[in-house]
Amino acid sequence: MKKTTVGIIGGTNGMGSWLADLLKTQGCLVHVTGRKTQMTATDVARKCDVVVVAVPIAATAVVIKEVGPLMKPDQLLMDLTSLKKEPVALMLAYSGSDVVGCHPLFGPSVTNPAGHQIVLCRGRGDAWYEWIKTVFEKTGYGVLGKTPDEHDRMMSIVQTLNHLNTIALGMAIAESGIPLSEVAQFATPIFKTKMDIVKKIFTETPELYAGIIAGNPDRENVLRTYEKVVQNIRDLAAIGNGERLKTAMQAAAKKLF
Ligand SMILES: NC(=O)c1ccc[n+]([C@@H]2O[C@H](COP(=O)([O-])OP(=O)(O)OC[C@H]3O[C@@H](n4cnc5c(N)ncnc54)[C@H](OP(=O)(O)O)[C@@H]3O)[C@@H](O)[C@H]2O)c1
């Protein structure tokens, strides 16, 4: 039987490389491209059954616009972007092929699928959607079928708000003017854990987190809510002995848990 050929643009590293390894275990013939590989994005668009866009968020639109018009109706164009609304709309607009939006809800170091979910957004066509869904389920991942709107709304909490909070922590400590080396002498276990995350985000892949915040359609809403909450905490903490802030937290806990 003919092997399914897959071309992963941005497959030399990160999530593209993770998908390449996974698809090889499923018998696919996988080609990967990066900025320095001999094989190019347009090469894989011309020769592969499945073309996956796995480049940094800021480069995604350019790559889709480049390869989309080369895709034929029997091919699949898919992406791995952490945002779904814009990439899926672009893939539909710039190609005539089947389209699937995909977002693994974990990083490239994951090798054990247990407990990990992958969001799939139907773009165009059913056969390739069912193919990739089956591949993920067969290899042990959970699949969440969602629309791009549903995905991006939830990511405005899980990623935009969450990472915004971490970025604010790192920037506020930098702004305080107290050297981290001095603060570290007093570090508690929870502070150490949080600073490990701050370090990873600020030094390893700041472009990924900046893109996740800048590109979410709900960005303004999330930032406004965050600012409002910080202002409320400031007002509540100034009254009494923290009693009002405690009451506000208890009211929030009732909504949350
Ligand atoms: N990292 C995560 O935790 C995670 C999780 C889920 C989804 N995602 C999504 O996965 C996508 C890739 O992120 P990543 O973290 O895997 O990035 P990454 O580790 O930086 O890898 C990016 C890949 O794209 C290639 N590349 C970089 N710039 C390019 C350009 N301008 N044109 C063509 N290729 C380019 C790189 O190859 P060369 O360096 O060899 O050129 C590399 O293979 C993003 O859309 C991100 O939102 C990431």
Coordinates of C-alpha atoms and ligand atoms in Angstrom, one line a residue:
M1 CA 0.0 0.0 0.0
K2 CA 1.2 3.5 -0.8
K3 CA 2.6 5.3 2.2
T4 CA 1.0 8.7 3.1
T5 CA 3.6 11.4 2.4
V6 CA 3.7 14.3 4.9
G7 CA 5.7 17.5 4.5
I8 CA 6.1 19.5 7.7
I9 CA 7.1 23.1 7.2
G10 CA 9.0 24.0 10.4
G11 CA 9.6 20.3 11.1
T12 CA 13.3 20.6 12.0
N13 CA 12.4 21.7 15.6
G14 CA 9.7 22.0 18.2
M15 CA 6.2 20.8 17.6
G16 CA 6.8 20.1 13.9
S17 CA 9.6 17.7 14.9
W18 CA 7.3 16.1 17.5
L19 CA 4.6 15.5 14.8
A20 CA 7.2 14.2 12.4
D21 CA 8.3 11.5 14.9
L22 CA 4.7 10.6 15.7
L23 CA 3.7 10.2 12.0
K24 CA 6.8 8.1 11.3
T25 CA 5.7 5.6 13.9
Q26 CA 2.4 5.4 12.0
G27 CA 4.1 4.4 8.7
C28 CA 4.0 7.8 7.0
L29 CA 6.9 9.0 4.8
V30 CA 7.7 12.4 6.4
H31 CA 9.8 15.2 5.0
V32 CA 10.7 18.2 7.1
T33 CA 11.7 21.7 6.1
G34 CA 13.3 24.6 7.9
R35 CA 14.9 27.9 6.8
K36 CA 18.1 26.1 5.9
T37 CA 16.9 22.7 4.5
Q38 CA 17.4 21.9 0.9
M39 CA 13.8 20.9 0.6
T40 CA 11.6 24.0 0.7
A41 CA 8.0 24.7 1.7
T42 CA 6.9 24.9 -1.9
D43 CA 8.6 21.5 -2.7
V44 CA 6.5 19.7 0.0
A45 CA 3.3 21.5 -1.1
R46 CA 3.9 20.1 -4.6
K47 CA 4.8 16.6 -3.7
C48 CA 3.1 15.5 -0.3
D49 CA -0.4 14.2 0.4
V50 CA -0.4 16.2 3.7
V51 CA 1.3 19.6 4.3
V52 CA 1.6 20.8 7.9
V53 CA 2.5 24.4 8.8
A54 CA 4.5 24.3 12.1
V55 CA 6.4 27.6 12.0
P56 CA 6.4 30.3 14.7
I57 CA 3.1 32.2 15.0
A58 CA 4.6 35.4 13.4
A59 CA 5.6 33.5 10.2
T60 CA 2.4 31.4 9.9
A61 CA 0.4 33.7 7.7
V62 CA 3.2 34.2 5.2
V63 CA 3.8 30.5 4.9
I64 CA 0.1 29.7 4.4
K65 CA -0.2 32.4 1.7
E66 CA 2.9 30.9 0.0
V67 CA 1.9 27.2 0.0
G68 CA -1.9 27.4 0.0
P69 CA -2.3 28.3 -3.7
L70 CA -0.1 25.3 -4.7
M71 CA -2.4 22.8 -2.9
K72 CA -4.7 20.5 -4.9
P73 CA -8.2 19.4 -3.8
D74 CA -7.0 15.8 -2.9
Q75 CA -4.4 17.1 -0.4
L76 CA -4.6 18.2 3.2
L77 CA -3.3 21.5 4.5
M78 CA -3.1 21.5 8.3
D79 CA -1.4 23.8 10.9
L80 CA -0.2 23.4 14.5
T81 CA -0.6 27.0 15.6
S82 CA -1.5 27.9 19.2
L83 CA -4.3 30.1 17.8
K84 CA -6.9 28.8 15.4
K85 CA -9.2 31.5 14.0
E86 CA -6.8 33.3 11.8
P87 CA -4.7 30.4 10.5
V88 CA -7.8 28.3 9.6
A89 CA -9.5 31.2 7.9
L90 CA -6.3 31.8 5.9
M91 CA -5.9 28.1 5.0
L92 CA -9.5 28.1 3.7
A93 CA -9.0 31.3 1.7
Y94 CA -5.7 30.5 0.1
S95 CA -6.1 26.8 -0.7
G96 CA -8.6 24.6 -2.5
S97 CA -7.5 21.5 -0.5
D98 CA -8.9 19.9 2.6
V99 CA -8.1 21.9 5.7
V100 CA -7.7 21.0 9.3
G101 CA -6.7 23.3 12.2
C102 CA -4.7 21.5 14.9
H103 CA -3.4 22.6 18.3
P104 CA -1.7 20.1 20.6
L105 CA -2.3 21.3 24.2
F106 CA 1.3 20.6 25.3
G107 CA 4.9 21.2 24.3
P108 CA 7.3 19.3 22.1
S109 CA 9.0 17.4 24.9
V110 CA 5.8 15.2 25.5
T111 CA 6.4 11.6 24.5
N112 CA 3.8 9.9 26.7
P113 CA 0.4 10.8 25.4
A114 CA -1.5 9.9 28.6
G115 CA -3.7 12.7 29.7
H116 CA -2.8 15.0 26.8
Q117 CA -5.4 16.6 24.5
I118 CA -5.2 17.8 20.9
V119 CA -7.8 20.3 19.5
L120 CA -8.9 19.6 15.9
C121 CA -10.9 22.2 14.0
R122 CA -12.7 21.0 10.9
G123 CA -11.9 23.3 8.0
R124 CA -12.8 21.7 4.7
G125 CA -13.5 18.0 3.9
D126 CA -14.1 14.9 6.1
A127 CA -11.7 12.2 5.0
W128 CA -8.4 13.8 6.0
Y129 CA -10.0 15.1 9.3
E130 CA -11.0 11.5 10.1
W131 CA -7.5 10.3 9.2
I132 CA -5.6 12.7 11.5
K133 CA -8.2 12.2 14.3
T134 CA -7.6 8.4 14.0
V135 CA -3.8 8.8 14.1
F136 CA -4.0 10.8 17.3
E137 CA -6.5 8.6 19.0
K138 CA -4.7 5.4 18.0
T139 CA -1.4 6.8 19.5
G140 CA -3.1 7.5 22.8
Y141 CA -4.0 11.2 22.6
G142 CA -7.4 12.7 23.4
V143 CA -9.0 14.6 20.6
L144 CA -11.3 17.6 21.2
G145 CA -13.2 18.6 18.1
K146 CA -13.9 22.4 18.4
T147 CA -14.5 25.4 16.2
P148 CA -11.7 27.9 15.8
D149 CA -13.9 30.4 17.8
E150 CA -14.4 28.0 20.7
H151 CA -10.7 27.2 20.7
D152 CA -9.5 30.8 20.8
R153 CA -12.0 31.8 23.5
M154 CA -10.8 29.0 25.8
M155 CA -7.2 29.8 25.0
S156 CA -7.8 33.4 26.0
I157 CA -7.9 32.0 29.6
V158 CA -5.7 28.9 29.4
Q159 CA -2.9 30.6 27.5
T160 CA -3.4 34.4 27.2
L161 CA -4.4 35.2 30.8
N162 CA -2.2 32.5 32.2
H163 CA 1.0 33.6 30.4
L164 CA 0.1 37.3 30.9
N165 CA 0.1 36.6 34.6
T166 CA 3.6 35.0 34.4
I167 CA 5.0 37.7 32.2
A168 CA 3.6 40.4 34.6
L169 CA 5.3 38.6 37.5
G170 CA 8.7 38.6 35.7
M171 CA 8.4 42.2 34.5
A172 CA 7.3 43.4 37.9
I173 CA 10.3 41.7 39.6
A174 CA 12.6 43.2 37.0
E175 CA 10.9 46.6 37.5
S176 CA 11.4 46.4 41.3
G177 CA 15.1 47.0 40.9
I178 CA 16.0 44.3 43.5
P179 CA 18.5 41.8 41.9
L180 CA 17.0 38.3 41.6
S181 CA 20.2 36.9 43.0
E182 CA 19.4 38.7 46.3
V183 CA 15.7 37.7 46.2
A184 CA 16.7 34.1 45.5
Q185 CA 18.3 33.8 49.0
F186 CA 14.9 34.2 50.5
A187 CA 13.0 32.0 48.0
T188 CA 10.2 29.7 49.1
P189 CA 9.5 26.5 47.1
I190 CA 6.5 28.1 45.4
F191 CA 8.5 31.1 44.4
K192 CA 11.3 28.9 43.0
T193 CA 8.7 27.0 40.9
K194 CA 7.2 30.2 39.6
M195 CA 10.7 31.6 38.7
D196 CA 11.6 28.5 36.8
I197 CA 8.5 29.1 34.6
V198 CA 9.4 32.8 34.3
K199 CA 12.9 31.9 33.2
K200 CA 11.7 29.4 30.7
I201 CA 9.2 31.8 29.1
F202 CA 11.5 34.8 29.1
T203 CA 14.7 33.1 27.9
E204 CA 13.8 30.1 25.8
T205 CA 10.8 31.0 23.5
P206 CA 9.6 34.6 24.3
E207 CA 8.3 34.8 20.7
L208 CA 5.9 31.9 21.3
Y209 CA 4.3 33.6 24.4
A210 CA 4.3 37.1 22.9
G211 CA 2.5 35.6 19.8
I212 CA 0.0 33.8 22.0
I213 CA -0.9 37.1 23.7
A214 CA -0.7 39.4 20.7
G215 CA -2.6 37.1 18.4
N216 CA -5.6 36.1 20.5
P217 CA -8.8 37.8 19.3
D218 CA -9.9 38.3 22.9
R219 CA -6.6 40.0 23.9
E220 CA -8.1 43.4 24.7
N221 CA -10.9 41.9 26.8
V222 CA -8.5 39.7 28.8
L223 CA -6.0 42.6 29.4
R224 CA -8.9 44.9 30.5
T225 CA -10.2 42.3 32.9
Y226 CA -6.7 41.7 34.3
E227 CA -6.1 45.5 34.8
K228 CA -9.5 45.8 36.5
V229 CA -8.8 42.9 38.9
V230 CA -5.4 44.3 39.8
Q231 CA -7.0 47.7 40.5
N232 CA -9.7 46.0 42.6
I233 CA -7.1 44.1 44.6
R234 CA -5.3 47.3 45.2
D235 CA -8.4 49.1 46.5
L236 CA -9.5 46.1 48.6
A237 CA -6.1 45.6 50.2
A238 CA -6.0 49.3 51.3
I239 CA -9.2 48.8 53.4
G240 CA -9.1 47.2 56.9
N241 CA -6.7 44.4 57.5
G242 CA -7.1 42.4 54.3
E243 CA -10.6 41.4 55.4
R244 CA -12.3 42.9 52.3
L245 CA -9.8 41.2 50.0
K246 CA -10.4 37.9 51.8
T247 CA -14.2 38.2 51.3
A248 CA -13.7 39.0 47.6
M249 CA -11.5 35.9 47.3
Q250 CA -14.1 33.8 49.0
A251 CA -16.8 35.1 46.6
A252 CA -14.5 34.2 43.6
A253 CA -13.9 30.8 45.1
K254 CA -17.6 30.1 45.1
K255 CA -17.8 30.9 41.4
L256 CA -14.6 28.9 40.6
F257 CA -14.8 25.7 42.6
Ligands
LIG1 N1 6.2 25.0 21.7 C1 5.0 24.7 22.1 O1 4.8 24.4 23.3 C2 3.8 24.7 21.2 C3 2.7 23.9 21.6 C4 1.6 23.8 20.7 C5 1.6 24.5 19.5 N2 2.7 25.3 19.2 C6 2.7 26.0 17.9 O2 3.6 25.3 17.0 C7 4.2 26.3 16.1 C8 5.7 26.2 16.1 O3 6.1 26.5 17.4 P1 7.4 25.8 18.0 O4 7.4 26.2 19.5 O5 7.5 24.4 17.7 O6 8.6 26.7 17.3 P2 10.1 26.3 17.2 O7 10.5 25.3 18.2 O8 10.8 27.6 17.1 O9 10.2 25.7 15.7 C9 9.9 26.4 14.6 C10 10.2 25.6 13.3 O10 9.9 26.5 12.2 C11 11.1 26.7 11.5 N3 11.0 28.2 11.1 C12 11.3 29.2 12.0 N4 11.1 30.4 11.3 C13 10.7 30.1 10.1 C14 10.3 30.8 9.0 N5 10.3 32.2 9.0 N6 9.9 30.2 7.9 C15 9.9 28.8 7.8 N7 10.3 28.0 8.8 C16 10.6 28.7 10.0 C17 12.2 26.3 12.3 O11 13.2 25.8 11.5 P3 14.7 26.4 11.4 O12 15.0 27.0 12.7 O13 15.5 25.1 11.1 O14 14.6 27.3 10.3 C18 11.6 25.2 13.2 O15 11.6 24.0 12.5 C19 3.6 27.6 16.5 O16 2.6 28.0 15.7 C20 3.2 27.4 17.9 O17 2.1 28.3 18.2 C21 3.8 25.4 20.0

